Amino acid sequence: MRRKRRKTTEASFSDPLSDYSPPEFDDDLEEALCDNDMTVMALTPMVTVNVETTVNKTMQILAEHGVACALVIDDEQKLHGVFTERDVLDKVAEQYHMVKDLPVRVVMTHEPMCVYAMDMPAKALNMMATGNFRHVPVLDFDDKLIGVLGPRRVTGFLSKYTQ
Amino acid sequence: MGLREDILSHPVSELDLREVLILSPEDTVQSAVRLMRLKRLGCVMVVDEKGIPLGKFTEHRLLVLLVEDSQALLRPLKDVMVTEWASVKLDDPIAKVLDAMQNHGMRFVIVVDDDGKAIHLTGQRGLMEYIADHFPRQVKVHMIDDAKLYMDQREGA
């Protein structure tokens, strides 16, 4: 069941560069999502594995921690990709015996879309919706990994405002 | 109305609902994997002959199963399915989906009709899309590495 998207009509469109007044929000949830940076959301703990960790070991780590996403980093802590339950479904499950001993870099999702700590949460949520990502790594100003935003953290944040 | 009021008052039918993937208890994990890959969804419902849910099989369950048993793909769903799930009805408020995900730690919520029959699937993706619709200007634009801001030549004639 597809919901109709809101259409921007000519009458409702206004040039954003012509309006310098501070944004107005309809409620505190909208304000929290648009007037804060990512640090208001829970971004840690996060599970990281080295690019050379085997697929099998990475899956064990995910199962032990009960999480759906491992951030794949190199020896210098630079983010190279993410390995998620979707990668297990798409790239591992039907060929488990062939890939289980390979390094996780072979089957991970390379160069994931990230947000920066100074971005607003609404941007991360929009990215999750439009890109169909469940996990969005969060970087600081120096591109250093500081956390990850996932579905549970988003629902936890929203729940605080809808109880 | 703001986003909070919308979440508390709008019905589940306002969400972008997904097709519910259905298999029988005798089907194997492998058939669930193939169906989930084909439909790009992370959850299959296991139902009886009347369409009443008996359990669910998710990507997370698949991960745990493979770690425990490398031959898991050959097992029937009735032996490995998860028998706890959250359900809502079409006229329930969207907040109930949020509650189910938060309180039960589930990513998928089943939409059932008055007879308890599974008719749709919703959850994290539907909720994100609903929220994103409220913030159409907050789209994150990423520069692709080495992308040029201008073209070398004029486009066209």
Coordinates of C-alpha atoms in Angstrom, one line a residue:
Chain A
M1 CA 0.0 0.0 0.0
R2 CA 1.8 3.1 -1.2
R3 CA 1.0 6.4 0.5
K4 CA 0.8 9.4 -1.7
R5 CA 3.7 11.7 -1.3
R6 CA 3.1 15.4 -0.5
K7 CA 3.5 17.5 -3.6
T8 CA 5.2 20.9 -3.6
T9 CA 2.8 23.2 -5.3
E10 CA 3.9 26.5 -6.9
A11 CA 1.9 28.4 -4.3
S12 CA 3.7 26.5 -1.3
F13 CA 7.2 26.9 -2.7
S14 CA 9.3 29.8 -1.5
D15 CA 13.0 30.5 -2.1
P16 CA 14.8 29.5 1.1
L17 CA 17.5 32.1 0.5
S18 CA 14.9 34.9 0.7
D19 CA 13.9 34.0 4.3
Y20 CA 16.4 34.7 7.1
S21 CA 14.0 34.3 10.0
P22 CA 14.9 31.5 12.5
P23 CA 13.0 28.2 11.7
E24 CA 9.8 27.6 13.6
F25 CA 8.9 24.1 14.8
D26 CA 5.5 22.7 15.4
D27 CA 6.5 20.7 18.5
D28 CA 9.5 19.7 20.6
L29 CA 10.2 16.5 18.6
E30 CA 10.6 18.4 15.4
E31 CA 12.8 20.9 17.2
A32 CA 14.9 18.0 18.7
L33 CA 15.4 16.5 15.3
C34 CA 16.2 19.7 13.4
D35 CA 17.8 22.0 15.9
N36 CA 20.4 19.7 17.5
D37 CA 23.4 17.8 16.2
M38 CA 23.9 14.1 16.1
T39 CA 25.4 13.9 19.6
V40 CA 21.9 14.2 21.2
M41 CA 21.3 10.6 20.0
A42 CA 22.8 7.5 21.4
L43 CA 25.7 6.6 19.1
T44 CA 27.7 4.1 21.2
P45 CA 28.5 1.4 22.0
M46 CA 29.5 0.3 18.5
V47 CA 31.0 -3.0 17.3
T48 CA 34.1 -2.7 15.2
V49 CA 36.1 -5.4 13.4
N50 CA 39.3 -5.2 11.4
V51 CA 39.1 -5.6 7.6
E52 CA 41.0 -8.8 7.9
T53 CA 38.7 -10.5 10.4
T54 CA 37.0 -13.5 8.9
V55 CA 33.4 -13.5 7.9
N56 CA 32.7 -16.3 10.4
K57 CA 34.3 -14.5 13.3
T58 CA 32.5 -11.3 12.4
M59 CA 29.2 -13.1 12.4
Q60 CA 30.0 -14.6 15.8
I61 CA 30.8 -11.2 17.2
L62 CA 27.4 -9.8 15.9
A63 CA 25.6 -12.8 17.4
E64 CA 27.4 -12.4 20.8
H65 CA 26.6 -8.7 21.0
G66 CA 23.1 -9.1 19.6
V67 CA 23.6 -6.3 17.1
A68 CA 22.9 -6.1 13.4
C69 CA 25.9 -4.1 12.2
A70 CA 29.7 -4.2 12.5
L71 CA 31.8 -1.3 11.4
V72 CA 34.8 -2.5 9.5
I73 CA 38.0 -0.5 10.1
D74 CA 41.7 -0.8 9.3
D75 CA 44.7 -0.7 11.6
E76 CA 44.5 3.1 11.7
Q77 CA 40.8 3.1 12.8
K78 CA 39.7 4.3 9.4
L79 CA 36.2 3.2 8.4
H80 CA 36.2 1.0 5.2
G81 CA 32.7 -0.5 5.3
V82 CA 29.9 -2.0 7.3
F83 CA 28.9 -5.7 7.6
T84 CA 25.3 -6.1 8.4
E85 CA 22.6 -8.8 8.6
R86 CA 21.6 -7.9 5.1
D87 CA 25.1 -8.8 3.9
V88 CA 24.7 -12.2 5.6
L89 CA 21.4 -12.7 3.7
D90 CA 22.6 -11.4 0.3
K91 CA 26.3 -12.5 0.2
V92 CA 26.9 -15.2 2.8
A93 CA 23.9 -17.4 3.6
E94 CA 23.7 -19.4 0.4
Q95 CA 27.5 -19.8 0.0
Y96 CA 28.4 -20.0 3.7
H97 CA 31.0 -22.7 3.3
M98 CA 32.8 -20.8 0.5
V99 CA 33.0 -17.4 2.2
K100 CA 33.1 -18.1 5.9
D101 CA 36.9 -18.1 6.1
L102 CA 37.4 -15.1 3.8
P103 CA 38.2 -11.6 5.2
V104 CA 35.1 -9.6 5.9
R105 CA 36.3 -6.9 3.5
V106 CA 35.3 -9.2 0.6
V107 CA 31.6 -9.3 1.5
M108 CA 31.1 -6.0 3.5
T109 CA 29.2 -3.1 2.1
H110 CA 32.0 -0.7 0.9
E111 CA 32.1 3.0 1.6
P112 CA 28.9 3.4 3.5
M113 CA 27.1 6.7 3.5
C114 CA 28.0 8.6 6.8
V115 CA 26.8 11.6 8.7
Y116 CA 29.0 14.0 10.7
A117 CA 28.5 14.7 14.3
M118 CA 27.5 18.3 13.5
D119 CA 24.7 17.2 11.2
M120 CA 21.2 17.3 12.5
P121 CA 19.4 14.0 13.3
A122 CA 16.7 14.7 10.7
K123 CA 19.4 14.4 8.0
A124 CA 20.4 11.0 9.3
L125 CA 16.8 9.8 9.4
N126 CA 16.2 11.2 5.9
M127 CA 19.3 9.3 4.7
M128 CA 18.0 6.1 6.3
A129 CA 14.7 6.6 4.5
T130 CA 15.8 7.7 1.1
G131 CA 18.9 5.4 0.9
N132 CA 17.1 2.5 2.6
F133 CA 20.0 2.2 5.1
R134 CA 19.5 0.8 8.6
H135 CA 22.8 1.8 10.0
V136 CA 24.6 5.1 9.5
P137 CA 28.1 5.6 10.8
V138 CA 28.8 8.9 12.5
L139 CA 32.2 10.7 11.9
D140 CA 33.7 13.7 13.7
F141 CA 35.3 16.7 11.9
D142 CA 38.5 14.7 11.3
D143 CA 36.6 11.8 9.7
K144 CA 37.2 9.7 12.8
L145 CA 34.5 7.2 13.6
I146 CA 32.6 8.2 16.8
G147 CA 29.5 6.0 16.6
V148 CA 26.7 4.5 14.6
L149 CA 23.0 5.3 14.4
G150 CA 20.7 2.3 14.0
P151 CA 17.0 1.6 14.2
R152 CA 16.9 0.8 17.9
R153 CA 18.6 4.1 18.8
V154 CA 16.2 6.0 16.5
T155 CA 13.1 4.4 18.1
G156 CA 14.6 5.0 21.6
F157 CA 15.0 8.7 20.8
L158 CA 11.5 9.1 19.3
S159 CA 9.9 7.2 22.2
K160 CA 11.1 9.8 24.6
Y161 CA 8.9 12.4 22.9
T162 CA 5.8 10.2 22.3
Q163 CA 5.3 8.6 25.7
Chain B
M1 CA 0.1 19.6 13.8
G2 CA 3.7 18.6 14.5
L3 CA 5.4 15.3 14.1
R4 CA 4.7 14.1 17.6
E5 CA 0.9 14.7 17.3
D6 CA 1.0 13.0 13.9
I7 CA 2.7 9.9 15.3
L8 CA 0.2 9.8 18.2
S9 CA -2.9 10.4 16.1
H10 CA -2.3 9.1 12.5
P11 CA -3.3 5.5 11.8
V12 CA -0.9 2.8 10.7
S13 CA -2.5 2.9 7.3
E14 CA -0.7 6.2 6.7
L15 CA 2.6 4.3 6.7
D16 CA 4.2 2.9 3.5
L17 CA 3.2 -0.7 4.3
R18 CA 5.1 -3.6 2.8
E19 CA 3.9 -6.9 1.4
V20 CA 4.0 -9.6 4.0
L21 CA 6.1 -12.6 2.9
I22 CA 4.4 -15.8 3.9
L23 CA 5.7 -19.4 4.1
S24 CA 4.5 -22.5 5.7
P25 CA 6.1 -24.2 8.7
E26 CA 7.3 -27.1 6.5
D27 CA 9.3 -24.7 4.2
T28 CA 13.1 -24.6 4.7
V29 CA 15.3 -21.8 5.9
Q30 CA 16.8 -21.8 2.3
S31 CA 13.4 -21.0 0.8
A32 CA 13.0 -18.2 3.3
V33 CA 16.4 -16.8 2.4
R34 CA 15.6 -16.9 -1.3
L35 CA 12.2 -15.2 -0.8
M36 CA 13.7 -12.5 1.4
R37 CA 16.4 -11.8 -1.1
L38 CA 14.0 -11.7 -4.0
K39 CA 11.6 -9.3 -2.2
R40 CA 14.4 -7.3 -0.5
L41 CA 12.8 -7.8 2.9
G42 CA 14.3 -9.0 6.1
C43 CA 11.4 -10.9 7.6
V44 CA 9.2 -13.8 6.6
M45 CA 6.0 -14.8 8.4
V46 CA 5.3 -18.4 9.0
V47 CA 1.5 -19.0 8.9
D48 CA -1.0 -21.8 9.1
E49 CA -3.3 -22.8 6.3
K50 CA -5.8 -20.0 7.4
G51 CA -3.1 -17.3 7.2
I52 CA -2.8 -17.0 11.0
P53 CA 0.8 -16.2 12.1
L54 CA 2.6 -19.0 13.9
G55 CA 6.0 -17.4 14.0
K56 CA 8.5 -15.2 12.1
F57 CA 11.9 -15.8 10.5
T58 CA 14.2 -12.8 10.3
E59 CA 17.7 -11.8 9.0
H60 CA 18.9 -11.7 12.7
R61 CA 17.6 -15.3 13.3
L62 CA 19.5 -16.4 10.1
L63 CA 22.7 -14.9 11.4
V64 CA 22.5 -16.6 14.8
L65 CA 21.5 -19.9 13.1
L66 CA 24.4 -19.9 10.7
V67 CA 26.8 -19.3 13.6
E68 CA 25.4 -22.2 15.5
D69 CA 24.9 -24.6 12.6
S70 CA 26.4 -24.4 9.2
Q71 CA 23.8 -26.7 7.8
A72 CA 20.9 -24.5 9.0
L73 CA 19.6 -23.8 5.5
L74 CA 18.2 -27.3 5.3
R75 CA 16.1 -27.1 8.5
P76 CA 12.4 -26.5 8.4
L77 CA 11.1 -23.1 9.5
K78 CA 8.9 -24.7 12.2
D79 CA 12.1 -25.7 14.1
V80 CA 13.8 -22.4 13.9
M81 CA 11.2 -19.7 13.7
V82 CA 10.8 -17.1 16.4
T83 CA 7.4 -17.4 18.1
E84 CA 7.2 -13.9 19.4
W85 CA 6.2 -11.0 17.3
A86 CA 4.4 -7.7 17.5
S87 CA 1.2 -6.9 15.6
V88 CA -0.9 -3.8 15.0
K89 CA -4.1 -3.1 13.1
L90 CA -4.5 -0.6 10.3
D91 CA -6.5 1.8 12.4
D92 CA -4.0 1.7 15.4
P93 CA -2.0 4.9 15.9
I94 CA 1.5 4.9 14.4
A95 CA 2.8 5.3 18.0
K96 CA 1.8 1.7 18.6
V97 CA 4.3 0.6 15.9
L98 CA 7.0 2.7 17.7
D99 CA 6.0 1.2 21.1
A100 CA 6.2 -2.3 19.7
M101 CA 9.7 -1.7 18.2
Q102 CA 11.0 0.0 21.3
N103 CA 9.5 -2.2 24.0
H104 CA 10.0 -5.6 22.2
G105 CA 13.3 -4.7 20.5
M106 CA 11.8 -5.7 17.1
R107 CA 12.5 -4.2 13.7
F108 CA 9.4 -5.6 12.1
V109 CA 5.8 -5.3 13.1
I110 CA 3.0 -7.3 11.5
V111 CA -0.2 -5.6 10.4
V112 CA -3.2 -7.9 11.0
D113 CA -6.9 -7.7 10.1
D114 CA -9.8 -8.2 12.5
D115 CA -9.4 -12.0 12.1
G116 CA -5.8 -11.9 13.1
K117 CA -4.6 -12.7 9.6
A118 CA -1.3 -11.1 8.5
I119 CA -1.9 -8.6 5.8
H120 CA 1.1 -6.2 5.7
L121 CA 4.5 -5.7 7.2
T122 CA 5.8 -2.4 8.7
G123 CA 8.5 -1.3 11.0
Q124 CA 11.7 0.6 10.9
R125 CA 11.7 1.4 7.2
G126 CA 8.1 2.6 7.1
L127 CA 8.6 4.7 10.2
M128 CA 11.8 6.3 8.8
E129 CA 10.0 7.2 5.5
Y130 CA 7.1 8.7 7.5
I131 CA 9.4 10.9 9.5
A132 CA 11.5 11.8 6.4
D133 CA 8.3 13.1 4.8
H134 CA 8.1 15.7 7.5
F135 CA 11.6 17.0 6.7
P136 CA 11.9 17.2 3.0
R137 CA 14.6 19.9 3.1
Q138 CA 16.9 17.9 5.3
V139 CA 18.2 15.6 2.6
K140 CA 21.9 15.0 3.0
V141 CA 23.8 15.7 -0.2
H142 CA 27.0 13.8 -0.6
M143 CA 29.8 14.7 -2.9
I144 CA 31.1 11.7 -4.8
D145 CA 34.9 11.4 -4.6
D146 CA 36.6 13.1 -7.6
A147 CA 33.3 14.5 -8.8
K148 CA 33.6 17.6 -10.9
L149 CA 31.6 20.7 -10.1
Y150 CA 31.5 21.7 -13.7
M151 CA 31.8 19.9 -17.1
D152 CA 34.8 20.1 -19.4
Q153 CA 32.6 20.9 -22.4
R154 CA 29.2 22.3 -22.9
E155 CA 26.5 19.7 -22.9
G156 CA 24.5 19.3 -26.1
A157 CA 25.0 20.9 -29.4

